[in-house]
mmCIF file with all atom_site columns, C-alpha atoms in Angstrom:
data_model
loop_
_atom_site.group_PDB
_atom_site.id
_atom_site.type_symbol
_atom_site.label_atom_id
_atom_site.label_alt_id
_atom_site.label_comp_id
_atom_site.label_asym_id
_atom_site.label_entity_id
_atom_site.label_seq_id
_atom_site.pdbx_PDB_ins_code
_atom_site.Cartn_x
_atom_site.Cartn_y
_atom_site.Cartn_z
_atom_site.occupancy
_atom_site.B_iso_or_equiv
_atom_site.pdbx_formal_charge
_atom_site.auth_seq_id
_atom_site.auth_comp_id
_atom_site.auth_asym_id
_atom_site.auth_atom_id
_atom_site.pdbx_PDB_model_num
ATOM 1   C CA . UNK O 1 1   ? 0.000   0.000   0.000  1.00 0.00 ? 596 UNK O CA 1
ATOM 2   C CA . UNK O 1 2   ? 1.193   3.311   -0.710 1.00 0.00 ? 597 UNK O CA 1
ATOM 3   C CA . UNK O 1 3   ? 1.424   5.378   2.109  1.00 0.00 ? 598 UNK O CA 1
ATOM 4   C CA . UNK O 1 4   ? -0.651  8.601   2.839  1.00 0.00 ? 599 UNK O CA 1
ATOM 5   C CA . UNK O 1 5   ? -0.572  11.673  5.018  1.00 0.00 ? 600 UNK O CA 1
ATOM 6   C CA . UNK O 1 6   ? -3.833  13.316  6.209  1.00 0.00 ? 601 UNK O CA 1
ATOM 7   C CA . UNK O 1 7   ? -3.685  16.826  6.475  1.00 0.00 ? 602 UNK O CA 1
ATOM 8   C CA . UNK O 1 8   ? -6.614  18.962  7.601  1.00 0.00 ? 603 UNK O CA 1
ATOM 9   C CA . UNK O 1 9   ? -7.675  21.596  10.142 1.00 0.00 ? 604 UNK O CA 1
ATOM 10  C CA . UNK O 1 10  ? -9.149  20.236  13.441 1.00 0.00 ? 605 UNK O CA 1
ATOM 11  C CA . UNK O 1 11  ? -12.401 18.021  13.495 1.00 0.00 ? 606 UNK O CA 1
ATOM 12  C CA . UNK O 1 12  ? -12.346 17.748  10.224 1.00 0.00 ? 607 UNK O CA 1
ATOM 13  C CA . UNK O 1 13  ? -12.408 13.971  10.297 1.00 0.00 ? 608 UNK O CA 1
ATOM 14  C CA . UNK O 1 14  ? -8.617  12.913  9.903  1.00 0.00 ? 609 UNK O CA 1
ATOM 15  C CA . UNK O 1 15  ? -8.634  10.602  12.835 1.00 0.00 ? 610 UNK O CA 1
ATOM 16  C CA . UNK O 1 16  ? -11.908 9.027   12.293 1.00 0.00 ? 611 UNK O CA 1
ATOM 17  C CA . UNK O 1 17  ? -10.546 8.333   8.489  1.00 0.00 ? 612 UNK O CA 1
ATOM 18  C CA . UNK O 1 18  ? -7.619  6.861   9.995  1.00 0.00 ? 613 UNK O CA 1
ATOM 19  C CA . UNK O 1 19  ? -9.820  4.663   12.408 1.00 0.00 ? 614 UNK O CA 1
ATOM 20  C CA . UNK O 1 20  ? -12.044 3.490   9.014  1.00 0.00 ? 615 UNK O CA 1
ATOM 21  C CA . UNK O 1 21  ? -9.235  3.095   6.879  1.00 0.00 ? 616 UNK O CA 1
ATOM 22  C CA . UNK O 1 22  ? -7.095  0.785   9.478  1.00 0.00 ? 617 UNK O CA 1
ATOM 23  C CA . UNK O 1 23  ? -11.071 -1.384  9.819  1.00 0.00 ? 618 UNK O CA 1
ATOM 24  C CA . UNK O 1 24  ? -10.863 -0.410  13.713 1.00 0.00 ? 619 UNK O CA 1
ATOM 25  C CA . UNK O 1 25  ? -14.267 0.799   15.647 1.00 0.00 ? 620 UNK O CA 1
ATOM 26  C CA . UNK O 1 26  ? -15.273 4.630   15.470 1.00 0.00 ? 621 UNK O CA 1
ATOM 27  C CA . UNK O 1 27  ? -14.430 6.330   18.986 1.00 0.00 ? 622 UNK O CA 1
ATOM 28  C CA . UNK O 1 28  ? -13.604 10.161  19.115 1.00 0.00 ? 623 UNK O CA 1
ATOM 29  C CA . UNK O 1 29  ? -10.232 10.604  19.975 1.00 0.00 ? 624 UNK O CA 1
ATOM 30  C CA . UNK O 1 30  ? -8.094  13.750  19.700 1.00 0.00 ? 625 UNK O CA 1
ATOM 31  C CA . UNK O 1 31  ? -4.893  13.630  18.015 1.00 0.00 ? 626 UNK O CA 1
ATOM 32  C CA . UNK O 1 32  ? -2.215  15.783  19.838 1.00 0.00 ? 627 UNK O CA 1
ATOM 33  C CA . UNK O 1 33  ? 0.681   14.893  17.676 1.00 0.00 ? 628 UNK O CA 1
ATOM 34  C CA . UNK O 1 34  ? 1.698   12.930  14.357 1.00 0.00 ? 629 UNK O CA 1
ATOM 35  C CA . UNK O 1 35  ? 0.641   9.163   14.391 1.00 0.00 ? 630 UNK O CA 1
ATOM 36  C CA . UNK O 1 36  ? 2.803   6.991   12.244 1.00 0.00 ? 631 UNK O CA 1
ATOM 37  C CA . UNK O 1 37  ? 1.297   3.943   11.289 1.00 0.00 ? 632 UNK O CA 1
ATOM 38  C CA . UNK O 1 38  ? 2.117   1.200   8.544  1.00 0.00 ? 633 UNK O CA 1
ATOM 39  C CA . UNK O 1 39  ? 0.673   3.338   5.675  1.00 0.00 ? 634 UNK O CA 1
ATOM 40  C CA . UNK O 1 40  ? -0.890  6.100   7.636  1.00 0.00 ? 635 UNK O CA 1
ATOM 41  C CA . UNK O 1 41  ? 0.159   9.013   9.047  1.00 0.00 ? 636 UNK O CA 1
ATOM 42  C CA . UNK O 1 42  ? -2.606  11.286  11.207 1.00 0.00 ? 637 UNK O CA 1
ATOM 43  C CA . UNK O 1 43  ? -1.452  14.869  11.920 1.00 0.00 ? 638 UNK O CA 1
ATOM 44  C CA . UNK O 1 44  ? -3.417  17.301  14.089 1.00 0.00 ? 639 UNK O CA 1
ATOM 45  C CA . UNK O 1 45  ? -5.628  19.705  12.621 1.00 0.00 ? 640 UNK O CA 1
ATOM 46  C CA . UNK O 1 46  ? -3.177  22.750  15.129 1.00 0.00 ? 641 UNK O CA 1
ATOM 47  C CA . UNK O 1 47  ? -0.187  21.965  12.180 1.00 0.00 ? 642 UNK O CA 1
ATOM 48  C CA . UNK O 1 48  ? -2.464  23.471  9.179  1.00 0.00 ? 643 UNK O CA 1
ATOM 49  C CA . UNK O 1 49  ? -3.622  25.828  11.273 1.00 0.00 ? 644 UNK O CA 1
ATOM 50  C CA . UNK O 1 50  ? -1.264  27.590  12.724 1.00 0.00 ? 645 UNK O CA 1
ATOM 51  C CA . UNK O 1 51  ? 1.804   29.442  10.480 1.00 0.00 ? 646 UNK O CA 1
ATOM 52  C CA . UNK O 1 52  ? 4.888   28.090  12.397 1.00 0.00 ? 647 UNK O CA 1
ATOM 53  C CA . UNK O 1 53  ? 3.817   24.774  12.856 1.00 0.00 ? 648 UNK O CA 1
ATOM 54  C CA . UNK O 1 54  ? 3.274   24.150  9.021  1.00 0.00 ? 649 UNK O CA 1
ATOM 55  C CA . UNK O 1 55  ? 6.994   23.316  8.261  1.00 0.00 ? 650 UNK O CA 1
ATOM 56  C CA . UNK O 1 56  ? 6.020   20.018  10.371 1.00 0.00 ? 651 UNK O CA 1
ATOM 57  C CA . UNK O 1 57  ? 3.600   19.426  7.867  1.00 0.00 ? 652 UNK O CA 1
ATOM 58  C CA . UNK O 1 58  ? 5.791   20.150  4.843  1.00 0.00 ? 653 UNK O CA 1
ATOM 59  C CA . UNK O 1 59  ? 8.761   17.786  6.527  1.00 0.00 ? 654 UNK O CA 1
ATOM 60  C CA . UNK O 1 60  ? 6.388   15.131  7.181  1.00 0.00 ? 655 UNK O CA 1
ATOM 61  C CA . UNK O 1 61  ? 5.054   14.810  3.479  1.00 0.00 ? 656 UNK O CA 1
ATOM 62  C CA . UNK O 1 62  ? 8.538   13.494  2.448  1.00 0.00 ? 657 UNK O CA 1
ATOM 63  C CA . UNK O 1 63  ? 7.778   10.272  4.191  1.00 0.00 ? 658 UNK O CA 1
ATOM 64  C CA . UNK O 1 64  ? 4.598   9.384   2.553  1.00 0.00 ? 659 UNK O CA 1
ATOM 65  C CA . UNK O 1 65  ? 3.570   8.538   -0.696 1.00 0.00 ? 660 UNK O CA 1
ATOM 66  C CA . UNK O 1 66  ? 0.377   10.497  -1.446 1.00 0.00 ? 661 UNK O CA 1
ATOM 67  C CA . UNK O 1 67  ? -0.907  13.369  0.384  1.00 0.00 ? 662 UNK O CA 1
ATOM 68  C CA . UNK O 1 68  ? -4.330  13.692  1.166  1.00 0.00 ? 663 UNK O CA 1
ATOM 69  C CA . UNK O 1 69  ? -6.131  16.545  1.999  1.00 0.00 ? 664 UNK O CA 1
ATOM 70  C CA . UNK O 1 70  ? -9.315  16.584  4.188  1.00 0.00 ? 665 UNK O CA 1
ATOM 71  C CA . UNK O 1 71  ? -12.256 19.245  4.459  1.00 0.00 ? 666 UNK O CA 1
ATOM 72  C CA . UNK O 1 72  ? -15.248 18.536  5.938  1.00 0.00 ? 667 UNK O CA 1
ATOM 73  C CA . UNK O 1 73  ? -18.542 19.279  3.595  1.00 0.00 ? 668 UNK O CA 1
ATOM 74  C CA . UNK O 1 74  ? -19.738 21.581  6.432  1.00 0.00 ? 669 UNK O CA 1
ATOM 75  C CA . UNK O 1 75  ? -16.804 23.766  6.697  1.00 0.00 ? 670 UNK O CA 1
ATOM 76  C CA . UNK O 1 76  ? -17.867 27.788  6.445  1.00 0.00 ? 671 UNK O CA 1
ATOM 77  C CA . UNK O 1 77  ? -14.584 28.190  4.502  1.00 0.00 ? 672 UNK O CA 1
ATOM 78  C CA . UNK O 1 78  ? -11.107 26.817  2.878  1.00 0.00 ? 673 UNK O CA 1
ATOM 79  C CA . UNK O 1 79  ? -8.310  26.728  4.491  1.00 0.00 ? 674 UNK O CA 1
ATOM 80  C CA . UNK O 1 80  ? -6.427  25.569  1.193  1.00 0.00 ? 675 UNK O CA 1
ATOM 81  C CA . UNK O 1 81  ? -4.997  28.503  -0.529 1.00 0.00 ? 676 UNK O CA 1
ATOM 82  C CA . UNK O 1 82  ? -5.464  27.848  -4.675 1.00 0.00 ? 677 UNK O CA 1
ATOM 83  C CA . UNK O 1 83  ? -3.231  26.150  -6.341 1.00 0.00 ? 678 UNK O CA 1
ATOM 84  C CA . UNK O 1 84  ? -0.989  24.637  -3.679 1.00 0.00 ? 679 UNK O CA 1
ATOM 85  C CA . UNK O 1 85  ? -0.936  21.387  -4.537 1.00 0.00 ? 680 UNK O CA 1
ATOM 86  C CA . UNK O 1 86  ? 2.290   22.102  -7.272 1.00 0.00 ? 681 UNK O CA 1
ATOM 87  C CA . UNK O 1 87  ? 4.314   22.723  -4.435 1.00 0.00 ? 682 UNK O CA 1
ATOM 88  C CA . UNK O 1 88  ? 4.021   19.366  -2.952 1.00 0.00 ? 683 UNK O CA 1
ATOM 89  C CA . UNK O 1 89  ? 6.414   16.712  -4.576 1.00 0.00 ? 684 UNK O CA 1
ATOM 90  C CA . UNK O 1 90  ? 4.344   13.598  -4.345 1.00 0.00 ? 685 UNK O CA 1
ATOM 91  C CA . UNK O 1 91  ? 0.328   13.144  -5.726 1.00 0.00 ? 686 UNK O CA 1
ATOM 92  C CA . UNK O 1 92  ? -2.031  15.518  -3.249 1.00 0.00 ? 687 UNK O CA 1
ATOM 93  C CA . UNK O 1 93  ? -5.527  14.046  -3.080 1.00 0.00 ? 688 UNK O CA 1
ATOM 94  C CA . UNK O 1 94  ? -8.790  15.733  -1.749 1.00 0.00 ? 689 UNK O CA 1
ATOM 95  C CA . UNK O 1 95  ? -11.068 13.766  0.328  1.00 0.00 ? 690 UNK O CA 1
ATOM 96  C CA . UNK O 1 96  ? -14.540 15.877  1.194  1.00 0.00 ? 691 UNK O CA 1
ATOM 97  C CA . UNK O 1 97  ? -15.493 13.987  4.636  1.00 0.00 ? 692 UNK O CA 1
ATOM 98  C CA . UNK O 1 98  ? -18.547 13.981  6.867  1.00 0.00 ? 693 UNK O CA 1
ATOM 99  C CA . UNK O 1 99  ? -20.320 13.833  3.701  1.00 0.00 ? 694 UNK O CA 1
ATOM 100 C CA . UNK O 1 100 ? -23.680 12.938  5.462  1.00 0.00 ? 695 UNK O CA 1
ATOM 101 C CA . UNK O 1 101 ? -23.849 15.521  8.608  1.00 0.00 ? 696 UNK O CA 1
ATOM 102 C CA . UNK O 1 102 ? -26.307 17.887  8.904  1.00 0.00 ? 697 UNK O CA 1
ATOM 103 C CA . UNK O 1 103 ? -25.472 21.261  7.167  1.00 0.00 ? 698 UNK O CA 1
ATOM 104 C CA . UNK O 1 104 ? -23.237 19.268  4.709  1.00 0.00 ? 699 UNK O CA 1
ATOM 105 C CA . UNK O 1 105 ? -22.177 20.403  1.657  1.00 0.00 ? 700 UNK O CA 1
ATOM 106 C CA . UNK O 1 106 ? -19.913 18.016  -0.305 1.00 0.00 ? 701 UNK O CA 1
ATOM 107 C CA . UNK O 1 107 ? -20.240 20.018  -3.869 1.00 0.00 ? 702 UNK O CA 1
ATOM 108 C CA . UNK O 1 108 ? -18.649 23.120  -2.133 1.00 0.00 ? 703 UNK O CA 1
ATOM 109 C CA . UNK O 1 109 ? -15.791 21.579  -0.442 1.00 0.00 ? 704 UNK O CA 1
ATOM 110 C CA . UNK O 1 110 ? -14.754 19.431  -3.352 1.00 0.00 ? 705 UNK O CA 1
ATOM 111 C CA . UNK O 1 111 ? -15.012 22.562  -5.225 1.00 0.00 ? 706 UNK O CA 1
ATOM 112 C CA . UNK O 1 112 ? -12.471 24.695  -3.013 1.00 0.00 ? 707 UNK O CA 1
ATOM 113 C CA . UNK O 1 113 ? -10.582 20.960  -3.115 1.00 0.00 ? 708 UNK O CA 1
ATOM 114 C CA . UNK O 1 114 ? -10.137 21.273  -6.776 1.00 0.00 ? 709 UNK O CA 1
ATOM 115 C CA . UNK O 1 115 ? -9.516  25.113  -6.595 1.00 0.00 ? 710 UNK O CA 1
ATOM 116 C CA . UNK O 1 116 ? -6.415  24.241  -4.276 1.00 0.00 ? 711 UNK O CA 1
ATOM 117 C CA . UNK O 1 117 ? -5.425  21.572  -6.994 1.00 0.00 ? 712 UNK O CA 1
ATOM 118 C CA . UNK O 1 118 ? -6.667  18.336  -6.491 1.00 0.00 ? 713 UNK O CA 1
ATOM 119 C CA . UNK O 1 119 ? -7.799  16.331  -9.776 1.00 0.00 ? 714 UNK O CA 1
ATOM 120 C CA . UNK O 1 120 ? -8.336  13.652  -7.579 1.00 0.00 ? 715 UNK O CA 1
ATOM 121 C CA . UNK O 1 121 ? -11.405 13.638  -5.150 1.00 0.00 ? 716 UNK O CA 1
ATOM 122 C CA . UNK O 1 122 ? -12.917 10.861  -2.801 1.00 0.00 ? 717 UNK O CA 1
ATOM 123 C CA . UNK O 1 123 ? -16.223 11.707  -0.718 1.00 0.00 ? 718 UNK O CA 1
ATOM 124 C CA . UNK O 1 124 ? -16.414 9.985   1.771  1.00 0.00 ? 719 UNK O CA 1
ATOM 125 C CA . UNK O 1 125 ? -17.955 9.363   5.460  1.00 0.00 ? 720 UNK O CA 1
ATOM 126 C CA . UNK O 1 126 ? -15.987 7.261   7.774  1.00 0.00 ? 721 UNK O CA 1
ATOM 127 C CA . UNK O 1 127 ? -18.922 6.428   10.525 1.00 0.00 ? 722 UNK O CA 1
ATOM 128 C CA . UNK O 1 128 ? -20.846 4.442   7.848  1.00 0.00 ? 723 UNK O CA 1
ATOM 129 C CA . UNK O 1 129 ? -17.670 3.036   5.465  1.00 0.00 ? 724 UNK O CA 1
ATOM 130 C CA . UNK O 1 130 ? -18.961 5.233   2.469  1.00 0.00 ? 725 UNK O CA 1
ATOM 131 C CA . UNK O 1 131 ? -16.544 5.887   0.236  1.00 0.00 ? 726 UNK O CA 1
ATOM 132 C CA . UNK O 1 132 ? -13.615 4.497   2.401  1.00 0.00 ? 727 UNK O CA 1
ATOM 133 C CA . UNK O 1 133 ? -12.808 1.622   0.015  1.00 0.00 ? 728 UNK O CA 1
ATOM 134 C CA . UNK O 1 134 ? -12.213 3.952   -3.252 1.00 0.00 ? 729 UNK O CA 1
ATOM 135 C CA . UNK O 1 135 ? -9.276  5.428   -0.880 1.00 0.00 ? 730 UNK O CA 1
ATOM 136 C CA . UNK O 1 136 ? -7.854  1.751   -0.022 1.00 0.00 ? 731 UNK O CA 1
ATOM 137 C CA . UNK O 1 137 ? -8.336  1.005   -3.870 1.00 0.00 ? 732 UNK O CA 1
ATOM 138 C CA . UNK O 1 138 ? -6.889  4.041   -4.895 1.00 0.00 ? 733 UNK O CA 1
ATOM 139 C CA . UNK O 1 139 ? -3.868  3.615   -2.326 1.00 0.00 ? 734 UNK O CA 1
ATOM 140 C CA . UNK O 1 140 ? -3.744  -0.387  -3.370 1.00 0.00 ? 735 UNK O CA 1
ATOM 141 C CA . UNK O 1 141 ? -0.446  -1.303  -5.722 1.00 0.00 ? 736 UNK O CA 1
ATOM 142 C CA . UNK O 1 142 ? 0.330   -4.545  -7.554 1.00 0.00 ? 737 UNK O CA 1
ATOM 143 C CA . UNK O 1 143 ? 0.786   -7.474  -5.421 1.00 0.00 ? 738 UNK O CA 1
ATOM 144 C CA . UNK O 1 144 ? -1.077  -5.985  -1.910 1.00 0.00 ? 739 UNK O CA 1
ATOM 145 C CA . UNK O 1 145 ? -2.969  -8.863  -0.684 1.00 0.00 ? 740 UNK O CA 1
ATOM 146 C CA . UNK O 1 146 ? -5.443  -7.116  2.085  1.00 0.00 ? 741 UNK O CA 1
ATOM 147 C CA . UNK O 1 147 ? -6.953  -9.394  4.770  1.00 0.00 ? 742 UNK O CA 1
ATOM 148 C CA . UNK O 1 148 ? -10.428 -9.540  3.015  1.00 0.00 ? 743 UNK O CA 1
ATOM 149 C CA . UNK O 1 149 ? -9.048  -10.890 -0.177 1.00 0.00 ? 744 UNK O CA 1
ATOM 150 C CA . UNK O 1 150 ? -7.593  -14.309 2.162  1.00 0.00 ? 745 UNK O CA 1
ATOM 151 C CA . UNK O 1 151 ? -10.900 -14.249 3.418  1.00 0.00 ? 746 UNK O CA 1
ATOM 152 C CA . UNK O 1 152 ? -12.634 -14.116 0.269  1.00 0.00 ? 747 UNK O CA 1
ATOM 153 C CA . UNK O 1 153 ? -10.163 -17.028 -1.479 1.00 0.00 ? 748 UNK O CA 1
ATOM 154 C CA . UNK O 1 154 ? -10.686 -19.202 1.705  1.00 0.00 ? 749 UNK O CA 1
ATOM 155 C CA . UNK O 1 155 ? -14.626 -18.504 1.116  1.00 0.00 ? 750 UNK O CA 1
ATOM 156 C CA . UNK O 1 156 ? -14.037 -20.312 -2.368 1.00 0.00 ? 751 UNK O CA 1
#
């Protein structure tokens, strides 16, 4: 699998993603600093947030294979400034999230996703699994063999 970094302001659903995407139960928990896992890499929402503390972001982006960036479809406004992706030197990814709250709005935060340069957009909401297993496809590469493809050859 390649491996991703989330990067999004707080409560915008990076954790929760990370929960979904590693097939664990959905519990709120608050991230307070980078979580390395296998193929995932969960950064609080304070890094994008705050000026100084986006260098973290930038150094931690070299260790992962795609970068992904999160906004929640009932965000008031972008964080993303246009056309930011270019300065990233690996694939950036948008993934619109809570895509079934109240007050959501997926078509405008894909829209301020594309605006900051993502071609590539997943919509997605982690508490039900929608959407979460275009990401693991999309991260897949030749010759991953995920637990649910043993269980589906046993199943034979």
């Amino acid at each position: 699998m390649k491996k991703i970094i989330l990067i999004g302001r707080s409560e915008c659903g990076k954790t929760t993603l990370t929960q979904a995407l590693k097939g664990e139960k959905i519990h709120y928990h608050k991230t307070q600093y980078v979580n390395r896992f296998d193929v995932i890499i969960d950064t609080p929402g304070e890094y994008i947030q705050t000026k100084n503390l986006g260098n973290a972001i930038a150094m931690y982006t070299f260790e992962a294979d795609v970068v992904g960036l999160l906004m929640s479809s009932r965000e008031p406004y972008s964080l993303y400034p246009p056309c930011v992706t270019p300065l990233c030197n690996r694939p950036v990814i948008g993934i619109v999230t809570q895509i079934n709250s109240d007050g959501a709005d997926p078509d405008r935060a894909e829209s301020w996703l594309r605006l900051a340069g993502c071609e590539t957009i997943f919509r997605v909401d982690s508490k039900t699994g929608e959407g979460v297993w275009k990401i693991i496809d999309y991260l897949r590469e030749d010759g991953d063999v995920l637990p649910w493809d043993e269980e589906e050859k046993t199943n034979r």
